[in-house]
Coordinates of C-alpha atoms in Angstrom, one line a residue:
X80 CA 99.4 -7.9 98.8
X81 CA 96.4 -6.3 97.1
X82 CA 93.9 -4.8 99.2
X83 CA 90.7 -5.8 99.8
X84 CA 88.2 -3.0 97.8
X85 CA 86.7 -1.0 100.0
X86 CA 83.5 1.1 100.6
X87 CA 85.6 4.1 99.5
X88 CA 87.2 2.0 96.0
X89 CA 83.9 0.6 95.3
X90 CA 80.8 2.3 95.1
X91 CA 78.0 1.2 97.4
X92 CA 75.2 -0.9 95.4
X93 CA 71.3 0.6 95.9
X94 CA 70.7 -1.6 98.7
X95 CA 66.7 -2.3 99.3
X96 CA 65.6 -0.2 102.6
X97 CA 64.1 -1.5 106.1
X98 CA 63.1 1.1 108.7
X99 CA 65.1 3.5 107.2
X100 CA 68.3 1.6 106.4
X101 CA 70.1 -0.7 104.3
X102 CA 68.7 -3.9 104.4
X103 CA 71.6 -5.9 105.0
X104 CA 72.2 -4.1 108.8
X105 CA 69.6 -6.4 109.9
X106 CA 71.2 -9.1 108.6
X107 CA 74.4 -8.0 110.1
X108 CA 72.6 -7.4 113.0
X109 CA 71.4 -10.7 113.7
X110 CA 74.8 -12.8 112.6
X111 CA 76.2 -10.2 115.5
X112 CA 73.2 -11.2 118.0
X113 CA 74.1 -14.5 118.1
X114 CA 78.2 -13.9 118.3
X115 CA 77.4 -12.2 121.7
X116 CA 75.2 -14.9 123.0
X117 CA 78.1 -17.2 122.4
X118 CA 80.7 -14.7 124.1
X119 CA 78.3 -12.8 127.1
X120 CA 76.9 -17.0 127.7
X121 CA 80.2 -17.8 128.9
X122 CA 81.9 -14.6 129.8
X123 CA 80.4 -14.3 133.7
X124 CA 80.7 -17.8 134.3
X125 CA 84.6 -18.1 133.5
X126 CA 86.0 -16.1 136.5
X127 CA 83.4 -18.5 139.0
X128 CA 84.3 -21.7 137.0
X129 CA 88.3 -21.0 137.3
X130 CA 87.9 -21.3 140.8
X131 CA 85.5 -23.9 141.5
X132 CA 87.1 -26.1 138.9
X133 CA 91.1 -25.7 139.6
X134 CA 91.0 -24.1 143.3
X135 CA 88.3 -26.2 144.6
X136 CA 86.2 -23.1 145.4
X137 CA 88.7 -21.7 147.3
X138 CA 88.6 -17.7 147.0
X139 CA 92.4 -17.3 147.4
X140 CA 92.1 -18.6 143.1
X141 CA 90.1 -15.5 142.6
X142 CA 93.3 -12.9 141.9
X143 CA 94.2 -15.8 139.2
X144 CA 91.0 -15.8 138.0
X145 CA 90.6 -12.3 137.5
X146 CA 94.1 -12.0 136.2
X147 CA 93.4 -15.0 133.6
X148 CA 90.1 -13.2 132.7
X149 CA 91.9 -10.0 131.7
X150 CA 94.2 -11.4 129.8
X151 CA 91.7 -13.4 128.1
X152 CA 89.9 -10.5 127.2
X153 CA 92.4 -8.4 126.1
X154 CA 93.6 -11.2 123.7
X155 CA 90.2 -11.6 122.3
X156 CA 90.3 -8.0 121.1
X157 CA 93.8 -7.8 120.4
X158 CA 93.7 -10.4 118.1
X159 CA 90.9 -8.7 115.9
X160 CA 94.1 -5.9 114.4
X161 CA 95.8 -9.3 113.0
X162 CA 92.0 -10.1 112.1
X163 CA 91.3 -6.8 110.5
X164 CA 94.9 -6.7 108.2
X165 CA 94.0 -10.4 107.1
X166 CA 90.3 -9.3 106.0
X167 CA 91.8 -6.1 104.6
X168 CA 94.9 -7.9 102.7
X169 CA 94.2 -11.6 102.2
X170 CA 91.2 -13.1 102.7
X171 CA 88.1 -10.3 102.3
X172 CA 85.7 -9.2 105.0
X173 CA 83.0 -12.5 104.4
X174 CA 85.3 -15.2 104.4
X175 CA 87.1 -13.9 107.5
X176 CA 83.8 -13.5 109.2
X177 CA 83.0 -16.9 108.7
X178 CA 86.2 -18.9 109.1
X179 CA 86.3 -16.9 112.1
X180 CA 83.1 -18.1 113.1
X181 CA 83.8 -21.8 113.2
X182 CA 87.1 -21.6 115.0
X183 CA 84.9 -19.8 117.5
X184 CA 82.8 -22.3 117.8
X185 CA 85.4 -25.4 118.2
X186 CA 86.6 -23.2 120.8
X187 CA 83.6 -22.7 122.8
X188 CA 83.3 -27.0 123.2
X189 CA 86.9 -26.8 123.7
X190 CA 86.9 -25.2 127.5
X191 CA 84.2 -27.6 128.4
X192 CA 86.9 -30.0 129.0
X193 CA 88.2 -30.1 132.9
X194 CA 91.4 -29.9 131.9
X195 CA 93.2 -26.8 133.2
X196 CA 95.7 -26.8 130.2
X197 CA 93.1 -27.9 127.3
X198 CA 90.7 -24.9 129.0
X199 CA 93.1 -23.0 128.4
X200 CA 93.9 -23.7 124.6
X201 CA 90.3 -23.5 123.8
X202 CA 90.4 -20.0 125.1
X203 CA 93.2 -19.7 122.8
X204 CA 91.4 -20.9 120.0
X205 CA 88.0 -18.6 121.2
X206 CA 90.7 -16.1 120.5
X207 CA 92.0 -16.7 117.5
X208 CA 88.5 -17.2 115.7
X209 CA 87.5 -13.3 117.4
X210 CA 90.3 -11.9 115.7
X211 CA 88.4 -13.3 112.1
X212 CA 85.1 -12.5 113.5
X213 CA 84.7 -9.6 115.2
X214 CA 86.5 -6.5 113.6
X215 CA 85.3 -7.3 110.3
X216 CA 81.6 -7.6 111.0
X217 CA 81.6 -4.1 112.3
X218 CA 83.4 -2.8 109.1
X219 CA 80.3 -4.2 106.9
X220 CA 78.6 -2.1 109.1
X221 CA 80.2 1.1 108.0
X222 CA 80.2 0.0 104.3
X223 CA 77.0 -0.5 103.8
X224 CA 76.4 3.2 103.9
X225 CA 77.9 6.0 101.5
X226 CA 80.3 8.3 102.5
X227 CA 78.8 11.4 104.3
X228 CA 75.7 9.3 104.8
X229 CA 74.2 10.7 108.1
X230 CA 72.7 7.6 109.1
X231 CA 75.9 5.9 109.9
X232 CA 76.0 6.7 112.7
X233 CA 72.6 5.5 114.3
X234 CA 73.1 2.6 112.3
X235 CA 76.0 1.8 114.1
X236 CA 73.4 2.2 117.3
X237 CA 71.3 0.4 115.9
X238 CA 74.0 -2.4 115.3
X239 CA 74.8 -2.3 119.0
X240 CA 71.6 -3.1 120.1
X241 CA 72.1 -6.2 118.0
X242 CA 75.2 -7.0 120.6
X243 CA 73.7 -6.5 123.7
X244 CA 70.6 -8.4 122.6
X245 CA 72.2 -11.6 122.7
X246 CA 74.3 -9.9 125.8
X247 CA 71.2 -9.3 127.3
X248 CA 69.4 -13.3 126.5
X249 CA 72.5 -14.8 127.0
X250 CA 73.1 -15.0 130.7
X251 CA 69.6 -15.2 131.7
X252 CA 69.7 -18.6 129.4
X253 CA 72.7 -19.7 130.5
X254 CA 72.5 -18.2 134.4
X255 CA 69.1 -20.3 134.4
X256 CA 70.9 -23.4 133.0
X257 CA 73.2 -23.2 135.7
X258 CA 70.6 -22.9 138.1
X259 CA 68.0 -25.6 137.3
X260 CA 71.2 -27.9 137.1
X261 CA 71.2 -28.3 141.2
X262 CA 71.6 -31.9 142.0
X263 CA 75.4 -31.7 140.1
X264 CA 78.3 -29.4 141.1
X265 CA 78.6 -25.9 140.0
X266 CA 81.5 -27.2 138.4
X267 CA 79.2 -29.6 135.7
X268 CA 76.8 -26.9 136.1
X269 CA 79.3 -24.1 134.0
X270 CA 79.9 -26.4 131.5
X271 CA 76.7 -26.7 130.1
X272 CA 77.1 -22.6 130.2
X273 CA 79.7 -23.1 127.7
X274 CA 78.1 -25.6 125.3
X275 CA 75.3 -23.0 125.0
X276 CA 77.4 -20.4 124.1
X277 CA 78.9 -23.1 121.6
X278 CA 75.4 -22.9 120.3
X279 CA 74.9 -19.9 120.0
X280 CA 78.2 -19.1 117.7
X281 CA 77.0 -22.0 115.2
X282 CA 73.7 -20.0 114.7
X283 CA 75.6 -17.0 113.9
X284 CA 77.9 -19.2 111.8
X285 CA 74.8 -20.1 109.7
X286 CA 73.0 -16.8 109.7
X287 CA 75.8 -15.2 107.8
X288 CA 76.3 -17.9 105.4
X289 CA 72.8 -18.1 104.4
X290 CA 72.7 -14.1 104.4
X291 CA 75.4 -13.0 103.0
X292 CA 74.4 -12.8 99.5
X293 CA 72.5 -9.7 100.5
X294 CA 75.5 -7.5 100.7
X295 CA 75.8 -8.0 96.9
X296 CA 80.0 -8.2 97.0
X297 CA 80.7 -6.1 99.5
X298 CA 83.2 -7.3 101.9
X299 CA 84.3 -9.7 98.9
X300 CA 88.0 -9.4 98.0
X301 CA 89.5 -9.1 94.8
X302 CA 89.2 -12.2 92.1
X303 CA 93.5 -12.8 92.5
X304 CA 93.2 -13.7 96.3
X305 CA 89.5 -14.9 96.4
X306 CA 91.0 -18.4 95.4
X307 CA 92.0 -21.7 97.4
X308 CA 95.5 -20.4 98.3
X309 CA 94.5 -17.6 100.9
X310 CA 92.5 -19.4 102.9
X311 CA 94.5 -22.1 103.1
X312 CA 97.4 -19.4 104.1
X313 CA 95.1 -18.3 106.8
X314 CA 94.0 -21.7 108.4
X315 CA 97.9 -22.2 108.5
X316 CA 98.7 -19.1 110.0
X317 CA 95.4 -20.3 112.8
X318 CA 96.8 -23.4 113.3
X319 CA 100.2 -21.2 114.5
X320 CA 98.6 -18.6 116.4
X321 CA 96.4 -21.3 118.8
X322 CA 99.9 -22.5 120.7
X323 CA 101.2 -18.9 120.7
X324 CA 98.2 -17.6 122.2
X325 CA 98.3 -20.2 124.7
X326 CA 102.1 -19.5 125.4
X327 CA 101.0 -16.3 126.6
X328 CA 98.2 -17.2 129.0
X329 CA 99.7 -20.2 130.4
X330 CA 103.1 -19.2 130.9
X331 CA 103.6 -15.2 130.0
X332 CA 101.2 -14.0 132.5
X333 CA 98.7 -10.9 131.9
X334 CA 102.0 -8.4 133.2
X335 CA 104.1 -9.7 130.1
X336 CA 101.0 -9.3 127.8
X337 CA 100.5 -5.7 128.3
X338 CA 104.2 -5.1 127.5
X339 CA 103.2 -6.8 124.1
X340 CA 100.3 -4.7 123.8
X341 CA 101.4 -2.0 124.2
X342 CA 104.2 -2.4 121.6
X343 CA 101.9 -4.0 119.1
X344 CA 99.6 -0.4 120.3
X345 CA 102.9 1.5 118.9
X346 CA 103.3 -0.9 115.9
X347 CA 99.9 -0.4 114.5
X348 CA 99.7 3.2 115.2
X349 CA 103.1 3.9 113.2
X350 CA 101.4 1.7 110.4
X351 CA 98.3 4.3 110.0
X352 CA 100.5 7.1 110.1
X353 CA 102.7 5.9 107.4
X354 CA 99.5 5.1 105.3
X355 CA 98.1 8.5 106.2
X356 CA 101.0 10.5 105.0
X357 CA 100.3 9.2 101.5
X358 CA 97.1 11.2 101.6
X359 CA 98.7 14.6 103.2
X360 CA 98.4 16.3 106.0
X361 CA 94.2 16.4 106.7
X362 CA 94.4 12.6 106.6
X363 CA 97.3 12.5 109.2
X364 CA 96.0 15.1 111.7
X365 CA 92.6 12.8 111.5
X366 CA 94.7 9.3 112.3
X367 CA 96.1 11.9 115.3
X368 CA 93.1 12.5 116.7
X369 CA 91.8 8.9 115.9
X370 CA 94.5 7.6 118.0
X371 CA 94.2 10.3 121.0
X372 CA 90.7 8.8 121.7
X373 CA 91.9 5.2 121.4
X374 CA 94.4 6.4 124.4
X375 CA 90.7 7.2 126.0
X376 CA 89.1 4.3 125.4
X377 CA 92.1 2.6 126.9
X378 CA 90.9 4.4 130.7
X379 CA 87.3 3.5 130.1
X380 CA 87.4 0.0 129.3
X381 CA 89.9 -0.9 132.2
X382 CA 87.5 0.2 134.5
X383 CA 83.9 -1.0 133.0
X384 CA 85.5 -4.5 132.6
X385 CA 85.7 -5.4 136.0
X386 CA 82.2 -6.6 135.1
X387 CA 83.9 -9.9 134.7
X388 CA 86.2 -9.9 137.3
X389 CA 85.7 -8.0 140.5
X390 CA 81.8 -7.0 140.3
X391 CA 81.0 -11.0 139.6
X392 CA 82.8 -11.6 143.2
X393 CA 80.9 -8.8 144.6
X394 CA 78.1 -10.1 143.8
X395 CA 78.6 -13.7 144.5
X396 CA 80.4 -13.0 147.9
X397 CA 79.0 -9.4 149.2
X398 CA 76.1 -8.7 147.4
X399 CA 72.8 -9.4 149.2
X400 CA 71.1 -11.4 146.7
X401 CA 68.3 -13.2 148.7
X402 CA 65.1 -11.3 147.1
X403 CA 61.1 -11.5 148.4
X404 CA 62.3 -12.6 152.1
X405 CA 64.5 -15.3 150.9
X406 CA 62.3 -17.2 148.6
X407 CA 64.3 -16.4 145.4
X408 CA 68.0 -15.9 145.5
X409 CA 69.3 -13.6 142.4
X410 CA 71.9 -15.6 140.0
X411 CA 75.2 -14.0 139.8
X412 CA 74.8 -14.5 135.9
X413 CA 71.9 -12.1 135.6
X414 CA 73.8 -9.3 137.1
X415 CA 75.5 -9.3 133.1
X416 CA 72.2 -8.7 131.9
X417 CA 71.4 -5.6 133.5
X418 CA 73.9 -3.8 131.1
X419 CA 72.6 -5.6 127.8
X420 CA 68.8 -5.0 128.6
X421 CA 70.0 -0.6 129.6
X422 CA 71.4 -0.6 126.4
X423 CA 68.1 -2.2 124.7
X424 CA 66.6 0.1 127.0
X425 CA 68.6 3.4 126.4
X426 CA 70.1 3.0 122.7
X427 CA 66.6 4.8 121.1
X428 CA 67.0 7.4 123.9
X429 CA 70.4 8.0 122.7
X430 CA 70.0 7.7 119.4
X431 CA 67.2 10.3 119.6
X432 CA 69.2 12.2 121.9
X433 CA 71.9 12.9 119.0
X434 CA 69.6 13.8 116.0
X435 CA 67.5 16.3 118.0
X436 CA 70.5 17.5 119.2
X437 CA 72.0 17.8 115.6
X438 CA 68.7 19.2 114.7
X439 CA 69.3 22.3 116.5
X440 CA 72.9 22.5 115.7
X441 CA 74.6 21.3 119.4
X442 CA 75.1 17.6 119.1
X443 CA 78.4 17.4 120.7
X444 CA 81.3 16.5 118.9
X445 CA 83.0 13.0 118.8
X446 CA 85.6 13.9 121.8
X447 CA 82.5 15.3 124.3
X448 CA 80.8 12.1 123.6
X449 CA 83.9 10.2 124.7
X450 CA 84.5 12.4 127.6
X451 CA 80.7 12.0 128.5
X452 CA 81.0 8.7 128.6
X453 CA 84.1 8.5 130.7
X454 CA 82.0 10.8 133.1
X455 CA 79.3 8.3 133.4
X456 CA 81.5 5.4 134.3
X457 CA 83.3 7.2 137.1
X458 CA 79.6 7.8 138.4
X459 CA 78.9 4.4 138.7
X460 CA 81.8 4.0 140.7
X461 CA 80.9 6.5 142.9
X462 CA 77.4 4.5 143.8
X463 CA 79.3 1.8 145.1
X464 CA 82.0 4.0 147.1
X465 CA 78.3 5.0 148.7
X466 CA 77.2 1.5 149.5
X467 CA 80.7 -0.1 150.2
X468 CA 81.0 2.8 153.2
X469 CA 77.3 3.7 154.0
X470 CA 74.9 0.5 153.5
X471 CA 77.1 -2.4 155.0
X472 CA 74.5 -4.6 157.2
X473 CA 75.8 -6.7 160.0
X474 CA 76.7 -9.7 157.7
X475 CA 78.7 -8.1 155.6
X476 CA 76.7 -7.5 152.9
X477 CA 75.2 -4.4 150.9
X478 CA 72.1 -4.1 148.5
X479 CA 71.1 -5.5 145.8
X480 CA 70.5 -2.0 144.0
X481 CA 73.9 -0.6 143.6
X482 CA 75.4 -3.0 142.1
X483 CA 72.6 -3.0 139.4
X484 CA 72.4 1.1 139.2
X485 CA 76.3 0.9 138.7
X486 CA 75.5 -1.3 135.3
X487 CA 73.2 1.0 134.3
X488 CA 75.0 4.5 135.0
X489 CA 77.9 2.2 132.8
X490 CA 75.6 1.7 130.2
X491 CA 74.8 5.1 129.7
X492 CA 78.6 5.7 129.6
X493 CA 79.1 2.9 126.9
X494 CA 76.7 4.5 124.4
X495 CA 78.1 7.9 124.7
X496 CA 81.2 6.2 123.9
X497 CA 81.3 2.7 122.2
X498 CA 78.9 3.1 118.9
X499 CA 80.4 6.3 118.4
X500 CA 83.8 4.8 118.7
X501 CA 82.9 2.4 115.4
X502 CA 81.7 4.7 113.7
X503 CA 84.4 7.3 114.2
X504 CA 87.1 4.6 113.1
X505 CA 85.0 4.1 109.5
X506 CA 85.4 7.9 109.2
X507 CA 88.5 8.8 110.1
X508 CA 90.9 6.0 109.0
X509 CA 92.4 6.1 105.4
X510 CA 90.4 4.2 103.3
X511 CA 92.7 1.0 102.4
X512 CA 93.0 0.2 106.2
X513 CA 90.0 0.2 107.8
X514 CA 89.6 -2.9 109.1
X515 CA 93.4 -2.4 110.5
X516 CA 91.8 0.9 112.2
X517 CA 89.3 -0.6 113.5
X518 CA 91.9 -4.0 114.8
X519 CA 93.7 -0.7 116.2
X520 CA 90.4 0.4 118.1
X521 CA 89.8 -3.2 119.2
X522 CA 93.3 -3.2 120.2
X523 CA 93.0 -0.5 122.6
X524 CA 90.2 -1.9 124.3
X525 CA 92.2 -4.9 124.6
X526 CA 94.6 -3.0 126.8
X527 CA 92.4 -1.7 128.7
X528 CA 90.7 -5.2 129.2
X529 CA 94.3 -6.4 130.5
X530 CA 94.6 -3.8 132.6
X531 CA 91.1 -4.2 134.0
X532 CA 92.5 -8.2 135.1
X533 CA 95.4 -6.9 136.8
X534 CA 93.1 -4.1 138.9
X535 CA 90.4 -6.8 139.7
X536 CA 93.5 -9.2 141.0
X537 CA 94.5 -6.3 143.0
X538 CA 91.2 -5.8 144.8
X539 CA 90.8 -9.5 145.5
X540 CA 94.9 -9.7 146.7
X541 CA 96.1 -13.1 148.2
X542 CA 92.7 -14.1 150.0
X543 CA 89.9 -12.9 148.3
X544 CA 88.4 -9.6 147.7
X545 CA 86.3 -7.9 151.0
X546 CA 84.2 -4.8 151.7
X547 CA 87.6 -2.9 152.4
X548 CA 89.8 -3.8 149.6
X549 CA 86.7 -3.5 146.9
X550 CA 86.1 0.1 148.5
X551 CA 89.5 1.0 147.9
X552 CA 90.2 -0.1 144.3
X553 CA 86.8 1.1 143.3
X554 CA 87.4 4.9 145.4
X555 CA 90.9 4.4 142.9
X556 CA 88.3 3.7 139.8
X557 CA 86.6 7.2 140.5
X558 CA 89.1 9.4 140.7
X559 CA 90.7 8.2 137.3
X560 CA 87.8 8.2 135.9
X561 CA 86.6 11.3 136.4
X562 CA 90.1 13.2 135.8
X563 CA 89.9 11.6 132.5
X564 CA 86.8 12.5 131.6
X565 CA 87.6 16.0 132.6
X566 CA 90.8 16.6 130.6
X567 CA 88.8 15.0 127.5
X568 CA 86.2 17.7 127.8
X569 CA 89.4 20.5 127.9
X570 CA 91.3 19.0 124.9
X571 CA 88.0 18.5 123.0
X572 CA 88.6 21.6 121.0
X573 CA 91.8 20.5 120.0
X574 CA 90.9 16.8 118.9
X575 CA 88.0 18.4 116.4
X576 CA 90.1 20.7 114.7
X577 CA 92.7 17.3 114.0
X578 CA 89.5 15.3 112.5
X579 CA 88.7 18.5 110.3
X580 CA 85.5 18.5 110.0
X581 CA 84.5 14.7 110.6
X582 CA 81.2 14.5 112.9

């Protein structure tokens, strides 16, 4: 199949300027904004509404939940390296993006159904639609900008803030929804959670169609598979993928799907290596190191995703969340702000933090922002060791802080590592597979997401999770953590000299 042209086949157009970049990031931006509200909306209520729904509150559902979150997770960004090869071999970066938006979208109503099995298949079809969706966007990103353009990189910041604004609006929308909605069950209440988030990915749906004309052909494939014939090739292959992907979460079980992962993990990296070698050896030793810090990314996204899974029953069940005396009591749902609105928050800091630091020559390289961000993560950890062991009060319970300082030391952790991560993949990969580098990169995150299910099911065990058994998994979190962290910083030197010069 011919490959879709990319930003280094085709030169960049002249693209008008806004604040200091191309004006179609903003665009991009947006079209993203409103893809998170439809995934953060529903993403902290799924765990809760597993349980109230098909357990009949009972905690003893929560290691299933956590396990069925995982596994959902991992999925979702699993399925964007199947997404990226269809963008960068079939279909073209726009039409993916917005085929992927609508299976989204049927998705999101889908799970509103109380029907454990058909919940299910709409998380299958949620994602299926990702896969379209979400790799590709962040490829426009990168080729909207010229090779060696310094600003890549904070626009890729700059991009991110565009996620975790609608991370940040989304569960204080939906959180409040749930809320208000107090003379029906929690169970009613969650599904109006997810019909906003429904919302939200039609917006994005039509934000992109309306604006994608101002990428002037980029992201466009070539005139022989811009036809009738691919797409319909690709709504077949969806129309197959939906059962298969509910094969695996109803019956494989999230154990059997990190086996898969972690063969597909081998599949695609012997993929890039085989298109590398057609470039000689610089290009290989950069897919090397590419894929060293996607084993990295693996440790820090099994442990920042319990977000979902273990921290949401922390806060429902052993958080204190009664604020001013009682009169106010703090929604679970807002606790998956607190990351979105640091990174609103932070992100300029950052940003700012890497061009002074360039500006004097000591910016750290991409491997000691990785390692830094590893560092950060295992930090947050360490607050709640503190409060699980030191600031237990008779009922049980610990503050409200730590739980929200851990989000935030997170957060600082995530922008070391997560823009930088994008961007790294637009630079390093050969040029004909980007969006199957930056599957790859999805894809590793994906196993870490798994991962992250089967630790959170671990905490909780057979009964529910309690102040002993979340202080032990999260005293676990640290450790690894920080080792990691730690060897990145040793190896760093080593990594650099395999990217050859890539910043």
């Amino acid at each position: 199949m011919t490959p879709v042209a990319t930003d280094a086949t085709r030169p960049v157009p002249e693209f008008p300027q806004t604040l200091g970049h191309p004006r179609p990031l903003w665009m991009l931006f947006m079209t993203e904004f409103w893809e998170r509200f439809a995934f953060y909306g529903m993403r902290w209520a799924l765990t809760l509404y597993i349980v109230a729904q098909f357990f009949n509150h009972d905690q003893a559902g929560q290691g299933y939940a956590s396990r069925t979150y995982g596994a959902y997770l991992a999925l979702v960004y699993a399925s964007a390296i199947f997404g990226g090869y269809v963008a960068d071999r079939i279909l073209g970066y726009q039409r993916s993006i917005l085929l992927g938006a609508a299976v989204m979208g049927s998705g999101l109503f889908m799970v509103m159904v109380p029907n454990q099995q058909v919940f299910l298949a709409g998380l299958a079809t949620v994602i299926v639609g990702n896969g379209l969706f979400k790799p590709n966007i962040s490829s426009l990103v990168g080729q909207i900008y010229k090779q060696g353009d310094a600003r890549r990189d904070r626009g890729f910041t700059i991009f991110y803030m565009g996620i975790n604004g609608g991370g940040l609006l989304a569960p204080l929308v939906t959180g409040w929804l749930a809320s208000v909605l107090s003379d029906t069950p929690m169970e009613q209440n969650y599904k109006v959670v997810f019909a906003a988030s429904g919302v939200g990915m039609i917006i994005s749906l039509i934000w992109f169609f309306i604006g994608k004309s101002q990428l002037k052909g980029i992201g466009v494939p070539p005139p022989e598979r811009n036809g009738t014939r691919s797409m319909l090739m690709v709504i077949v292959g969806i129309l197959v993928a939906i059962p298969l992907v509910y094969l695996l979460m109803a019956q494989a079980g999230a154990i059997v799907i990190a086996w898969l992962l972690g063969v597909l993990f081998i599949g695609v990296g012997v993929m890039l290596v085989v298109e590398a070698l057609r470039h000689g050896r610089v290009q290989i030793q950069r897919v090397i190191a590419m894929l060293l810090l996607f084993a990295f990314n693996v440790t820090f996204w099994m442990f920042f995703e319990q977000a979902g899974s273990s921290f949401n029953f922390l806060a429902e069940n052993i958080v204190d969340r009664n604020m001013f005396n009682g009169a106010f009591i703090f929604p679970t749902g807002w606790f998956q702000s607190v990351n979105s609105a640091a990174i609103i928050a932070l992100a300029p800091f950052v940003a700012w933090a890497w061009a002074w630091s360039a500006g004097i020559g000591k910016e750290p390289s991409i491997p000691r922002k990785f390692g830094l961000g590893l560092l950060f993560n295992a930090l947050a950890f360490l607050v709640l060791m503190y409060a699980l062991s030191s600031t237990v009060d008779g009922t049980g319970h610990i503050p409200f802080w730590p739980l929200a300082l851990c989000y935030v030391m997170q957060t600082v952790g995530e922008l070391c590592l997560s823009p930088i991560g994008l961007s790294m993949v637009t630079k390093l990969a050969p040029s004909k597979v980007v969006g199957l580098a930056m599957g790859g990169w999805f894809l590793s995150t994906a196993i870490g997401n798994n991962l992250s299910g089967l630790l959170a099911g671990h905490i909780s065990g057979e009964n529910g999770m309690t102040v002993a058994s979340a202080l032990s998994g999260f005293t676990f979190s640290f450790w690894l953590l920080m080792g990691a962290g730690v060897l990145l910083f040793l190896i760093a030197p080593l990594i650099n000299r395999l990217m050859h010069g890539v910043k």
